[in-house]
Coordinates of C-alpha atoms and ligand atoms in Angstrom, one line a residue:
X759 CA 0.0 0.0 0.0
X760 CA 2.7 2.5 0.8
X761 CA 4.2 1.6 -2.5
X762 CA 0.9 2.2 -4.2
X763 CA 0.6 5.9 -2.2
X764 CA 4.1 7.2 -3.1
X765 CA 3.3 5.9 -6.6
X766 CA 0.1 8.2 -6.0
X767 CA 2.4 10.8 -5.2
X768 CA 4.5 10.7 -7.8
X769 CA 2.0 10.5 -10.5
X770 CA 0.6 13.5 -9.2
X771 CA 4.2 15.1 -8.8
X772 CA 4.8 14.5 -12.6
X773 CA 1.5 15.8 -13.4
X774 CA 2.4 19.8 -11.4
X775 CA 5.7 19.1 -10.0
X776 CA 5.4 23.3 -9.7
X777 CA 2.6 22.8 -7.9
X778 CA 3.9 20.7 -5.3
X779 CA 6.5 22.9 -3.4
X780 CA 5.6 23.4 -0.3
X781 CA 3.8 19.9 0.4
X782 CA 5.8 17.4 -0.9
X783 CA 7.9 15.5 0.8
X784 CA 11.8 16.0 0.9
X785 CA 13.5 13.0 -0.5
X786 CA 16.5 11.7 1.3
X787 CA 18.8 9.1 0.5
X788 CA 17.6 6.7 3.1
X789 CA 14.4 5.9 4.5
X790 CA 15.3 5.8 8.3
X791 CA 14.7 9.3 10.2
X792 CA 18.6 10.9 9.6
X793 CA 20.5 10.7 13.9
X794 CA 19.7 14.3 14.0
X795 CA 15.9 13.6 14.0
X796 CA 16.0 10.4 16.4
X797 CA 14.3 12.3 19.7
X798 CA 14.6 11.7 23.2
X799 CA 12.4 8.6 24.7
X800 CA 10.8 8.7 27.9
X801 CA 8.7 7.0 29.1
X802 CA 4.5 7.9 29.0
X803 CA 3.4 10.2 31.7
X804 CA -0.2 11.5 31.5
X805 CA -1.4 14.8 31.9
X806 CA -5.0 15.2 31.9
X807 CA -6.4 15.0 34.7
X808 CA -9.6 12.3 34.7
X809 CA -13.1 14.4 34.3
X810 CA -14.7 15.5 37.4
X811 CA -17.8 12.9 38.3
X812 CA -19.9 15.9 38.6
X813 CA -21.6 16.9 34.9
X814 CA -19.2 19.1 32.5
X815 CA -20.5 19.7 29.4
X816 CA -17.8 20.2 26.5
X817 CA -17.2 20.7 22.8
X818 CA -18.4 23.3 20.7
X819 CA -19.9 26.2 21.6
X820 CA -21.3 27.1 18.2
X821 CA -23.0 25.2 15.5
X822 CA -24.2 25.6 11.6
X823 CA -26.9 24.4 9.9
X824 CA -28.5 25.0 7.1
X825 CA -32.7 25.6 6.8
X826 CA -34.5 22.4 6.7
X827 CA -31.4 20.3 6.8
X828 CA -31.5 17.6 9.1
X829 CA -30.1 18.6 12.5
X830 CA -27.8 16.2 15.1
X831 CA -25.9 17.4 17.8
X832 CA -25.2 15.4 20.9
X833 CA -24.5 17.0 23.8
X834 CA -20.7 16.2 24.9
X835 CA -20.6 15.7 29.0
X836 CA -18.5 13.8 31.2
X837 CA -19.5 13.3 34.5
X838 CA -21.3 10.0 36.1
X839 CA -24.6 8.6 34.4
X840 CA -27.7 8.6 34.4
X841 CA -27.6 12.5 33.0
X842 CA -30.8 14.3 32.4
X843 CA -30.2 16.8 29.6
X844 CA -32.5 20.0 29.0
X845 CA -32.0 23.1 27.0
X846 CA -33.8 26.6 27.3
X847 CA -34.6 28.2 24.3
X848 CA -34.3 25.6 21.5
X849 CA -35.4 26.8 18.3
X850 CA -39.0 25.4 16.9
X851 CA -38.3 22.4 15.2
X852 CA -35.8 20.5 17.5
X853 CA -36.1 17.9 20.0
X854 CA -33.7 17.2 22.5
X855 CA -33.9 13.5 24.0
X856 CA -33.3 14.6 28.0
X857 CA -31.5 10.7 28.6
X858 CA -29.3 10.8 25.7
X859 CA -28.4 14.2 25.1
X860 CA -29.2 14.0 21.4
X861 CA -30.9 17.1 19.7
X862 CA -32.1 16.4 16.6
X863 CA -34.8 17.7 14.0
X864 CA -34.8 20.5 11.6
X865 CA -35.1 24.4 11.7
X866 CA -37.0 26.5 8.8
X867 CA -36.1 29.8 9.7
X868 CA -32.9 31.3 9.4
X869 CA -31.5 33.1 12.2
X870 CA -28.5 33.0 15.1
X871 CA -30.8 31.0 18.1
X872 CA -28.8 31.5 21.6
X873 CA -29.3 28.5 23.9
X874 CA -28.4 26.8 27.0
X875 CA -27.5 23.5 27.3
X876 CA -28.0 21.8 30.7
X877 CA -27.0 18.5 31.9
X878 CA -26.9 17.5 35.3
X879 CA -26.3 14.0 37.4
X880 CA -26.9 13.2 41.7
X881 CA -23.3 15.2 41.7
X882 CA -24.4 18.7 40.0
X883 CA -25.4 20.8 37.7
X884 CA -23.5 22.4 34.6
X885 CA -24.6 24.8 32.0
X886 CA -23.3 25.6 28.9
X887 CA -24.1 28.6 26.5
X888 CA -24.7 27.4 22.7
X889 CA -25.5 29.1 19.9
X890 CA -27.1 27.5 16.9
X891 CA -26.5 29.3 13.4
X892 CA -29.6 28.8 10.8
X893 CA -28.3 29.9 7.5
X894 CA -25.3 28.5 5.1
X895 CA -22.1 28.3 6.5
X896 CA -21.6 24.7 8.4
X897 CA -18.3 23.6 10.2
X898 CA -18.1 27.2 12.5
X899 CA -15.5 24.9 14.4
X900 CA -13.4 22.8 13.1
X901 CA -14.6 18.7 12.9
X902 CA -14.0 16.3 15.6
X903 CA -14.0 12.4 14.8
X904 CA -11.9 9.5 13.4
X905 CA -10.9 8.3 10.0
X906 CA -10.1 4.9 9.2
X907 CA -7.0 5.3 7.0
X908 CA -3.8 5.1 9.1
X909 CA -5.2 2.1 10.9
X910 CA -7.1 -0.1 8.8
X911 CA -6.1 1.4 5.3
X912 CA -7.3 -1.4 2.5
X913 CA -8.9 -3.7 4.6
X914 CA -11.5 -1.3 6.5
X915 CA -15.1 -3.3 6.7
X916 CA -18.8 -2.6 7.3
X917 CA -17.7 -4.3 10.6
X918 CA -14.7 -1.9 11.7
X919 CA -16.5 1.3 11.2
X920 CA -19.4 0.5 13.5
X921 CA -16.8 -1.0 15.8
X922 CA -15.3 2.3 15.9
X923 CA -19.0 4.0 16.2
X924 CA -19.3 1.9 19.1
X925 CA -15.9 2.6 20.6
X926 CA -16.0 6.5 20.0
X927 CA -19.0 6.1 22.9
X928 CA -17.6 3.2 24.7
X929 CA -14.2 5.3 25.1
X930 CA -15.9 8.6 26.6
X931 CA -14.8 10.3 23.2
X932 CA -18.3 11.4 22.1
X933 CA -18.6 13.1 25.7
X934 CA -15.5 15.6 24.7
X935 CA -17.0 16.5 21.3
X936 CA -15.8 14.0 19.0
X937 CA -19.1 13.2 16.4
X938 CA -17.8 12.4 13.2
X939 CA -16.7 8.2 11.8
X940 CA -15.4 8.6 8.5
X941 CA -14.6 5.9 6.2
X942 CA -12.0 6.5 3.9
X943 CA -10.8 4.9 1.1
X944 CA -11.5 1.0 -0.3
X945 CA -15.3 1.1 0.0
X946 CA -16.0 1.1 -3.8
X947 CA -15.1 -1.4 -5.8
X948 CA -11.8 -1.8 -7.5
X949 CA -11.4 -2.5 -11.2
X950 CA -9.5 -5.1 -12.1
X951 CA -8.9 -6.7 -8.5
X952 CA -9.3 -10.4 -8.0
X953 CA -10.3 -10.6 -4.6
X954 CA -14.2 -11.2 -4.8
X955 CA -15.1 -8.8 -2.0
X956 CA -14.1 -6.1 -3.9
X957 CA -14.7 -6.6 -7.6
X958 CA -18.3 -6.7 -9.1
X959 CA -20.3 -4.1 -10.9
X960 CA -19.2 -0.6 -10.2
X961 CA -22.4 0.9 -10.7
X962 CA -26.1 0.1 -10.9
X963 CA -28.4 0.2 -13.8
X964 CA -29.1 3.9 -13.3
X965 CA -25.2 4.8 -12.9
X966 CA -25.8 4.8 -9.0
X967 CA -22.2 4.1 -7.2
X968 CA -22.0 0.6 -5.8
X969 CA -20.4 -0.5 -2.2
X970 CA -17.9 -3.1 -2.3
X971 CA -19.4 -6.4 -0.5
X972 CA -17.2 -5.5 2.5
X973 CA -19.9 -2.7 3.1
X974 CA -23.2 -4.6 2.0
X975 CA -25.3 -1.9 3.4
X976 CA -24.2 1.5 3.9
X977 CA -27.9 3.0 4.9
X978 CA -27.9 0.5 7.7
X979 CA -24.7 1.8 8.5
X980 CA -25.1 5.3 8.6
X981 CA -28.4 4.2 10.5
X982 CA -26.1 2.8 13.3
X983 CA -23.8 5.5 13.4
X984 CA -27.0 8.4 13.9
X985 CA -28.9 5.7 16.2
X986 CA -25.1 6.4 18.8
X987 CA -25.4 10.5 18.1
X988 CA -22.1 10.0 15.8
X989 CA -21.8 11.4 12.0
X990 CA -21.1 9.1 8.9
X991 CA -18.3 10.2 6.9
X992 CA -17.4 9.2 3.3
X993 CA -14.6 9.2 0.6
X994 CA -13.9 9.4 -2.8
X995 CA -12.3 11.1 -5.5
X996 CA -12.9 13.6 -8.6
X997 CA -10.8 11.2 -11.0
X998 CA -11.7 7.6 -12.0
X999 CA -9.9 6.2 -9.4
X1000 CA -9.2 6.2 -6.0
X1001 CA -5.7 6.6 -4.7
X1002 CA -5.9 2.7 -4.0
X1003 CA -7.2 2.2 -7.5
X1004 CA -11.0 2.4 -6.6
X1005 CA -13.9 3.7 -8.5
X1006 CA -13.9 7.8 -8.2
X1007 CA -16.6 9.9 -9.3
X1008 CA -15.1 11.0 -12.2
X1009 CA -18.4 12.2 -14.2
X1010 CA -20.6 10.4 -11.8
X1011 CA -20.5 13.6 -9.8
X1012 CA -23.7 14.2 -9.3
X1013 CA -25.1 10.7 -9.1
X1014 CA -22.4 9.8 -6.3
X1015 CA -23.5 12.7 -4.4
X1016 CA -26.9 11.9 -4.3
X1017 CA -26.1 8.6 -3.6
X1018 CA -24.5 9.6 -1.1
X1019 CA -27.2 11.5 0.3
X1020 CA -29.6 8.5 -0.2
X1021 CA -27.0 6.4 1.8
X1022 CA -27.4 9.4 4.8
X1023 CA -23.5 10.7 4.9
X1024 CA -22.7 14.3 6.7
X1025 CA -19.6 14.6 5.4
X1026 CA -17.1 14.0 2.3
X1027 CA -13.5 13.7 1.8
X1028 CA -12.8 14.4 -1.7
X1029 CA -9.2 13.8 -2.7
X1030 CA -7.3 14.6 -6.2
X1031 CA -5.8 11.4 -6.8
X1032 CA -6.4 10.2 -10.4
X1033 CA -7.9 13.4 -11.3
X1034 CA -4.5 14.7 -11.9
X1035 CA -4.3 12.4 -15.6
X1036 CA -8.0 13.9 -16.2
X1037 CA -7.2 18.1 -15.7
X1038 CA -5.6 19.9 -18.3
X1039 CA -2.6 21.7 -16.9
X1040 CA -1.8 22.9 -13.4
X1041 CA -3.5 26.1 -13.8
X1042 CA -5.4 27.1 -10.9
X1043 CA -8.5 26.8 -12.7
X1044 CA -8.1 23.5 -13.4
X1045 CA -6.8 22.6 -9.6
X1046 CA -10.4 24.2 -8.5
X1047 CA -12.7 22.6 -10.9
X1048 CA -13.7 19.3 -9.5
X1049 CA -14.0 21.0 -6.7
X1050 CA -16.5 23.8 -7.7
X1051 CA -18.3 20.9 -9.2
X1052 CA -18.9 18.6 -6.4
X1053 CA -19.4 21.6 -3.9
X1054 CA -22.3 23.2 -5.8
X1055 CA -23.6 19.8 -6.1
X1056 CA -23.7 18.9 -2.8
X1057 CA -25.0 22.5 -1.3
X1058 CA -28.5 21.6 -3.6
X1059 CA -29.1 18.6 -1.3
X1060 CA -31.5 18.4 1.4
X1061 CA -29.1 17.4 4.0
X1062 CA -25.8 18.8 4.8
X1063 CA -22.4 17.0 4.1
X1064 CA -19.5 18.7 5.2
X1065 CA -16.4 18.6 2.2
X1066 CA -13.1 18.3 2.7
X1067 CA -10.4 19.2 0.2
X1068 CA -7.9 16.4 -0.2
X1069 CA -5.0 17.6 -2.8
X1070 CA -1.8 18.1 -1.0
X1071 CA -1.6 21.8 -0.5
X1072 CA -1.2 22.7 -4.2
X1073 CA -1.7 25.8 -5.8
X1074 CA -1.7 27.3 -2.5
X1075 CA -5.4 25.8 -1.5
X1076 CA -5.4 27.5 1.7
X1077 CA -6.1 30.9 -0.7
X1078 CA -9.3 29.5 -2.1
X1079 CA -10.0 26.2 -0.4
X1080 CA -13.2 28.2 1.4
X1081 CA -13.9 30.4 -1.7
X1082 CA -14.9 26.8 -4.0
X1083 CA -17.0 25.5 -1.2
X1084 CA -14.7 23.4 1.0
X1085 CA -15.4 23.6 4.9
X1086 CA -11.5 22.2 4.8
X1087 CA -8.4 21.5 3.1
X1088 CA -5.0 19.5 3.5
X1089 CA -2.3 22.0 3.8
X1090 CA 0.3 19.4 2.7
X1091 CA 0.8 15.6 1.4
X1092 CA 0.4 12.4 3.8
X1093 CA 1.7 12.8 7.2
X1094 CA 1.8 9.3 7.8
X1095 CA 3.9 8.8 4.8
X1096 CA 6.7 11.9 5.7
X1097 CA 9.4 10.2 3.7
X1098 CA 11.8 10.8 7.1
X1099 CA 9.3 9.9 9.4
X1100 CA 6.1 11.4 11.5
X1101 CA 8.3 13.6 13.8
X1102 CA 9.7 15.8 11.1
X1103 CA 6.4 16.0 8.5
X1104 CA 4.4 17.6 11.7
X1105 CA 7.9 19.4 12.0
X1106 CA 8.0 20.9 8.0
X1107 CA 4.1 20.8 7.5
X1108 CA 2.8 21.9 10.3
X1109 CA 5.0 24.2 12.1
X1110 CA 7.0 25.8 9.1
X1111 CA 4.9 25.5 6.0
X1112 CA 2.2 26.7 8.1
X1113 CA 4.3 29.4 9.6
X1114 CA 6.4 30.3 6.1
X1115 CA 3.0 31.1 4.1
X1116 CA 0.8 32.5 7.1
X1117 CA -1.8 29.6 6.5
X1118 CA -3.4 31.6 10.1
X1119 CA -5.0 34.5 8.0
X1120 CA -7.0 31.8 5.8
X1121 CA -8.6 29.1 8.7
X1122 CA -11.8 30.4 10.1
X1123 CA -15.3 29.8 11.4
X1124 CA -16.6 27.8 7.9
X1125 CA -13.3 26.6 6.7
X1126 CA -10.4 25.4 7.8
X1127 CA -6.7 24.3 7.2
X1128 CA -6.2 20.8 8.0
X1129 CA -3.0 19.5 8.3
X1130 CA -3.9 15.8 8.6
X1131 CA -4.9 13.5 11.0
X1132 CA -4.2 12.6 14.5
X1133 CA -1.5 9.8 14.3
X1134 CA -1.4 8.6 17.6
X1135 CA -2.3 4.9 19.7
X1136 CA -2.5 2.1 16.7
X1137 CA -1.5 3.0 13.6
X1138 CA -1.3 0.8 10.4
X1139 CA 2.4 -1.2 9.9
X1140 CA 1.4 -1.3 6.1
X1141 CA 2.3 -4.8 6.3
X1142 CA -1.1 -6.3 7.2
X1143 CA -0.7 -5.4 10.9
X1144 CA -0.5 -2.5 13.4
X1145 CA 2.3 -0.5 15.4
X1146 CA 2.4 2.0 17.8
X1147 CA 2.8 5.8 17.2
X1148 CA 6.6 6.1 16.1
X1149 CA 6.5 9.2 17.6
X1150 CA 7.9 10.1 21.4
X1151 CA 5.8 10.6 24.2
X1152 CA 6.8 14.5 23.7
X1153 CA 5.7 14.6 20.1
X1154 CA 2.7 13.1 20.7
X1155 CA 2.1 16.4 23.0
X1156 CA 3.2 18.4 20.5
X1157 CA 1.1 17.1 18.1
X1158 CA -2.3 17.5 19.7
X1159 CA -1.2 21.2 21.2
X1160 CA 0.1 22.7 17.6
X1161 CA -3.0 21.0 16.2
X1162 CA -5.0 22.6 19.1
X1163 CA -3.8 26.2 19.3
X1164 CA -4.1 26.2 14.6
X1165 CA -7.7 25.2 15.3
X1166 CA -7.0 22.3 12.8
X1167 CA -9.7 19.5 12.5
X1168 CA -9.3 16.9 15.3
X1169 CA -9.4 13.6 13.8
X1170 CA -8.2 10.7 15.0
X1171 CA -6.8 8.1 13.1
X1172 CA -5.4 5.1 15.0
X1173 CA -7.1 2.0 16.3
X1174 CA -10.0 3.3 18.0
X1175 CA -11.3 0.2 19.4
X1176 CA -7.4 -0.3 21.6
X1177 CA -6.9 3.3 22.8
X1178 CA -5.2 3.0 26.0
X1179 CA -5.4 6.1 29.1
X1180 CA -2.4 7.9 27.8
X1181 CA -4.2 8.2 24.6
X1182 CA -7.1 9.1 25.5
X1183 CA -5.7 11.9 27.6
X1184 CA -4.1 13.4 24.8
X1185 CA -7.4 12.9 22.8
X1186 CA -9.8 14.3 25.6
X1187 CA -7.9 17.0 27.3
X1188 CA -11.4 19.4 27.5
X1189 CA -9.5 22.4 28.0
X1190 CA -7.2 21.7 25.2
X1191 CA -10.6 21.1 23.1
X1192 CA -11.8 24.3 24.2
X1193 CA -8.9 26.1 22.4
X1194 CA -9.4 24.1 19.4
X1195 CA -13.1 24.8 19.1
X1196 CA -13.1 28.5 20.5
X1197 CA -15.7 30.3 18.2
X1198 CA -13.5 32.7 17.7
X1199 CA -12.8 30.7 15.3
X1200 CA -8.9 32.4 14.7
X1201 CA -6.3 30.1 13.9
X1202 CA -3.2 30.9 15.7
X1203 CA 0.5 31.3 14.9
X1204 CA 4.0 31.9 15.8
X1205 CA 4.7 34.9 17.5
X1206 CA 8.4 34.1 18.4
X1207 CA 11.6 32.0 18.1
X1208 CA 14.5 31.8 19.3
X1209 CA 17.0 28.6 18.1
X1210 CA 15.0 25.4 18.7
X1211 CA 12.1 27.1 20.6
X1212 CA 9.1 28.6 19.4
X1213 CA 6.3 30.1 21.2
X1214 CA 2.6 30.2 19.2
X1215 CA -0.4 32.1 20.2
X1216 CA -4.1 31.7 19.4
X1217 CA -6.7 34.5 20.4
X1218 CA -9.8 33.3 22.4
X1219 CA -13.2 34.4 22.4
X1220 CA -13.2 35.8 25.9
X1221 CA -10.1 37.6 25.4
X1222 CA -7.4 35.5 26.5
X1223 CA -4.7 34.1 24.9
X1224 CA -3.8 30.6 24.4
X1225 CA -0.1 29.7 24.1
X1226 CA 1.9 26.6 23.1
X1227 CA 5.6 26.5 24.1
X1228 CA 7.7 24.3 22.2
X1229 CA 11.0 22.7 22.0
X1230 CA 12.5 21.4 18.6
X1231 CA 15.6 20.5 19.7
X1232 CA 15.7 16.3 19.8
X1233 CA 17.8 16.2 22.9
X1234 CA 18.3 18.7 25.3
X1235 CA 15.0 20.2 27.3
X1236 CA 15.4 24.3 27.0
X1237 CA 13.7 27.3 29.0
X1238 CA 10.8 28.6 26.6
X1239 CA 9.4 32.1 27.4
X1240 CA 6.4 33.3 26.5
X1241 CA 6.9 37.2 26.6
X1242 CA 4.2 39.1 27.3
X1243 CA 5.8 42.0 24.2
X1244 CA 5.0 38.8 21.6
X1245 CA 1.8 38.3 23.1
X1246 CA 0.6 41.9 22.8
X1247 CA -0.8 42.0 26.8
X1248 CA 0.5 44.1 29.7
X1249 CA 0.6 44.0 33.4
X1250 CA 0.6 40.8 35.7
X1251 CA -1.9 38.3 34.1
X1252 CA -3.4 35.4 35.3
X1253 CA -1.3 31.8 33.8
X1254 CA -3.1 28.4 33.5
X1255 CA -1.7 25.1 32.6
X1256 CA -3.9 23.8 29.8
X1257 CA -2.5 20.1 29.6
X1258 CA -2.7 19.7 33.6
X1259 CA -5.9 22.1 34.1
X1260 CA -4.3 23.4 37.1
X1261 CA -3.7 27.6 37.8
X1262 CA 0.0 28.6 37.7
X1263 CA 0.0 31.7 39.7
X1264 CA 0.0 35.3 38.3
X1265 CA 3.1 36.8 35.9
X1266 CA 4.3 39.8 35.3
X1267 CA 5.6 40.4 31.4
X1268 CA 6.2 37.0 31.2
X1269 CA 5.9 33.5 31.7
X1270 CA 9.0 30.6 31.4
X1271 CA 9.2 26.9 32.0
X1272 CA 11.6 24.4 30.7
X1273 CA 10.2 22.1 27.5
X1274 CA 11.4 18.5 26.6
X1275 CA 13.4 17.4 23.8
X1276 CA 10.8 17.8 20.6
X1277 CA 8.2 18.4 23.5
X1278 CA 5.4 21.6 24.5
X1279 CA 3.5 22.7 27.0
X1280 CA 0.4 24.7 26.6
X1281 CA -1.0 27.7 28.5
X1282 CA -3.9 29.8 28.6
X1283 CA -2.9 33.7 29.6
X1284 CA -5.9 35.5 31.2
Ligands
LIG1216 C1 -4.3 9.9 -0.1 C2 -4.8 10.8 1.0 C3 -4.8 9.9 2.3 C4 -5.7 8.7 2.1 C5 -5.3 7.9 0.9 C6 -6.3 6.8 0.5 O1 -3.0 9.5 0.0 O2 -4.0 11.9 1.2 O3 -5.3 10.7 3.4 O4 -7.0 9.2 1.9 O5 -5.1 8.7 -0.3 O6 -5.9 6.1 -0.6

């Protein structure tokens, strides 16, 4: 399979090679991570504290919808069950179910509708302002959920993805936010393969896009994905193909996407693959097309699927990824496939490229730059089997607080079904999440470095700042400041620790604590 991507890659390379700079991978001479990228090991320590028993409700604070689409939102709150869930002011339309915590239904009228979500348990009460946007921008934060690609790659299964439905409850995920299971690619069939579970007729008599038998009923999926208060996701691609050789909606366009709609999906990834032998030149009319197409399709349904742009970054996507109707794009090529290793891709992609074209001013509430997935817990050997995260116990915090404080998409995709605590604490830190989905909605950025150490900053909704503090240097931990000059606040402010949920004290024109080798901490400045 790796073979087959980089093949991908390089088709698509050959196709633009201009168009590539910035998101494709350096080549080096050997595969294993150069000495100078080996990081620091030690051993797992968790930070997040375990959520009070007492109700907490999480998650987004802000939520899009379009008129008459059909609504779900579920409620995320820890805290001990049986919950009892109300909310004041719901708009006419919706239902709320007060033991799940589900609100589903559909509104007519446009209009912003303040509400108050309440949820409370023998321990408490909590209450949680939410505002619920009627009109036609979705995604106002960025998606929570899990993808099946970096652990089950060719051989995900009808079984698998309600496995992880099941498990995205069963694992307290859905009580921090998390709402969307997205099947990626390999649910099609594939021309020309000779395994009988996933050849067969591509289409039906009416041109209607066929599931492979390894998904024999994708309604009754989706059905058991809503029926937990989760969102379906979907894949496939503008060209013939797939990147793993499936069928793509290559002038099926419309028939996919009602198909689609038929089979009751919220939310498409749509990635270039194949398309790159069908579009002219690399002109950026021709990078945009398939996307105009399938996004003008998609906004004349009657239900609301959320897109997201799969292309690698090129022609600068993060310029006009929101303008042709994506509510995300990919910033750069396959994290999991960073030709010297995970460590360095999130390293290049996300910290520099991100940085080096100021992707900040062009995430926001509607859209937003997505620099891949969450690769952390179980993630696909591509030899048939699974390994853990190569990453250190350090860059697995970096990960989730760069991802965090550039509002990027949270979605998860290792083994679902075998996350452990550490995992889940870097998964479910609610206060991390809160900085993620703040409806501010402003991506942050770097506001300072100094050698190996950076210091990035994201503005919150309520005034504050959130910081992360990190450390690039592989071996030796290193005093990070955040000054209070690059932060653009005064006087002696209020510091909390964000990954321990614990107040630090109160700092005067700045704040400083030592980072590990390839490591972060993350602070919220009130
Ligand atoms: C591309 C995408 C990946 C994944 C694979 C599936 O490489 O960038 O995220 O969807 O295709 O084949």
């Amino acid at each position: 399979m790796k073979k087959l991507l980089c093949c991908c890659c390089l088709i698509i390379g050959l196709a633009f090679p201009r168009l590539l700079t910035g998101a494709e991978p350096k080549a080096e001479s050997s595969t294993a991570p150069p000495k100078a990228l080996q990081a620091l090991r030690r051993e797992r320590f968790i930070l997040t504290p375990d959520p009070p028993r007492s109700p907490r409700i999480n998650g987004a604070r802000i939520f899009g919808v379009r008129p008459g689409s059909p609504f779900l939102f579920t409620i995320p709150a820890t805290g001990e069950r049986p919950m009892q869930f109300t909310a004041d002011n719901l708009p006419a339309g919706l239902r709320l179910d007060p033991h799940t915590g589900f609100i589903a239904g559909t509104i007519k009228d446009r209009g912003t509708y303040p509400v108050t979500l309440v949820a409370s348990n023998a321990l408490g009460i909590s209450k949680r302002p939410f505002k619920i946007v009627c009109g036609d921008t979705l995604a106002l934060t960025p998606h929570m959920g899990w993808n099946s690609w970096y652990v089950w790659e060719n051989r995900v299964t009808d079984k698998i993805i309600r496995d992880a439905a099941d498990a995205m409850v069963r694992t307290g995920m859905r009580e921090h936010g998390y709402q969307y299971v997205n099947i990626d690619d390999c649910w099609a069939m594939k021309p020309g393969s000779r395994d009988e579970s996933l050849n067969g007729p591509e289409r039906d008599q009416e041109g209607m896009v066929n599931s492979n038998r390894r998904f024999p009923d994708m309604k009754a999926l989706t059905d058991y994905i809503h029926a937990r208060g989760l969102k379906a996701g979907i894949y496939t691609s503008p060209g013939p193909t797939t990147c793993a050789g499936h069928v793509g909606a290559y002038q099926h366009e419309e028939l996919d996407v009602r198909r689609f709609v038929e089979w009751g999906f919220d939310f498409l990834k749509y990635d270039w693959c194949s398309y790159g032998g069908i579009a002219k030149n690399g002109s950026l009319e021709e990078l945009q097309k398939p996307y105009r197409l399938i996004s003008r399709i998609l906004t004349q349904q009657p239900r609301d699927i959320v897109l997201n742009l799969c292309q690698y970054g090129m022609g600068n996507v993060w310029e006009w990824g929101k303008e042709v109707g994506g509510q995300s794009w990919r910033t750069a090529g396959d994290l999991g496939l960073s030709f010297e290793g995970i460590a360095a891709g999130l390293f290049r992609d996300g910290f520099d490229l991100y940085s080096d074209r100021k992707l900040h001013q062009f995430g926001g509430p509607g859209g937003w730059n997505d620099p891949d997935y969450l690769l952390l817990g179980y993630l696909s050997n591509w030899r048939g089997g699974t390994a853990p995260t190569p990453l250190t116990v350090d860059e697995q915090y970096t990960h989730v607080t760069l991802w965090c404080i550039v509002a990027a998409p949270l979605i998860f995709s290792g083994d679902i079904t075998r996350l452990d605590k550490f995992t889940l604490g870097l998964l479910c830190n609610d206060e991390l999440i809160d900085v993620d989905q703040d409806p501010l909605g402003k991506p942050g950025y770097r506001v300072a470095k100094t050698g190996d150490t950076e210091v990035w900053m994201k503005d919150m909704e309520d005034g504050s700042k959130a910081v992360g503090l990190f450390n690039r240097n592989p071996v030796e931990f290193k005093k990070v400041a955040a000054r209070w000059s690059d932060l653009g606040v005064q006087g002696t402010r209020r510091v909390r620790d964000l990954w321990r949920q614990k107040n630090l004290g109160d700092f005067a024109g700045q704040f400083e604590i030592e980072v590990a080798p390839h490591g972060a901490e993350a602070i919220r400045i009130f």
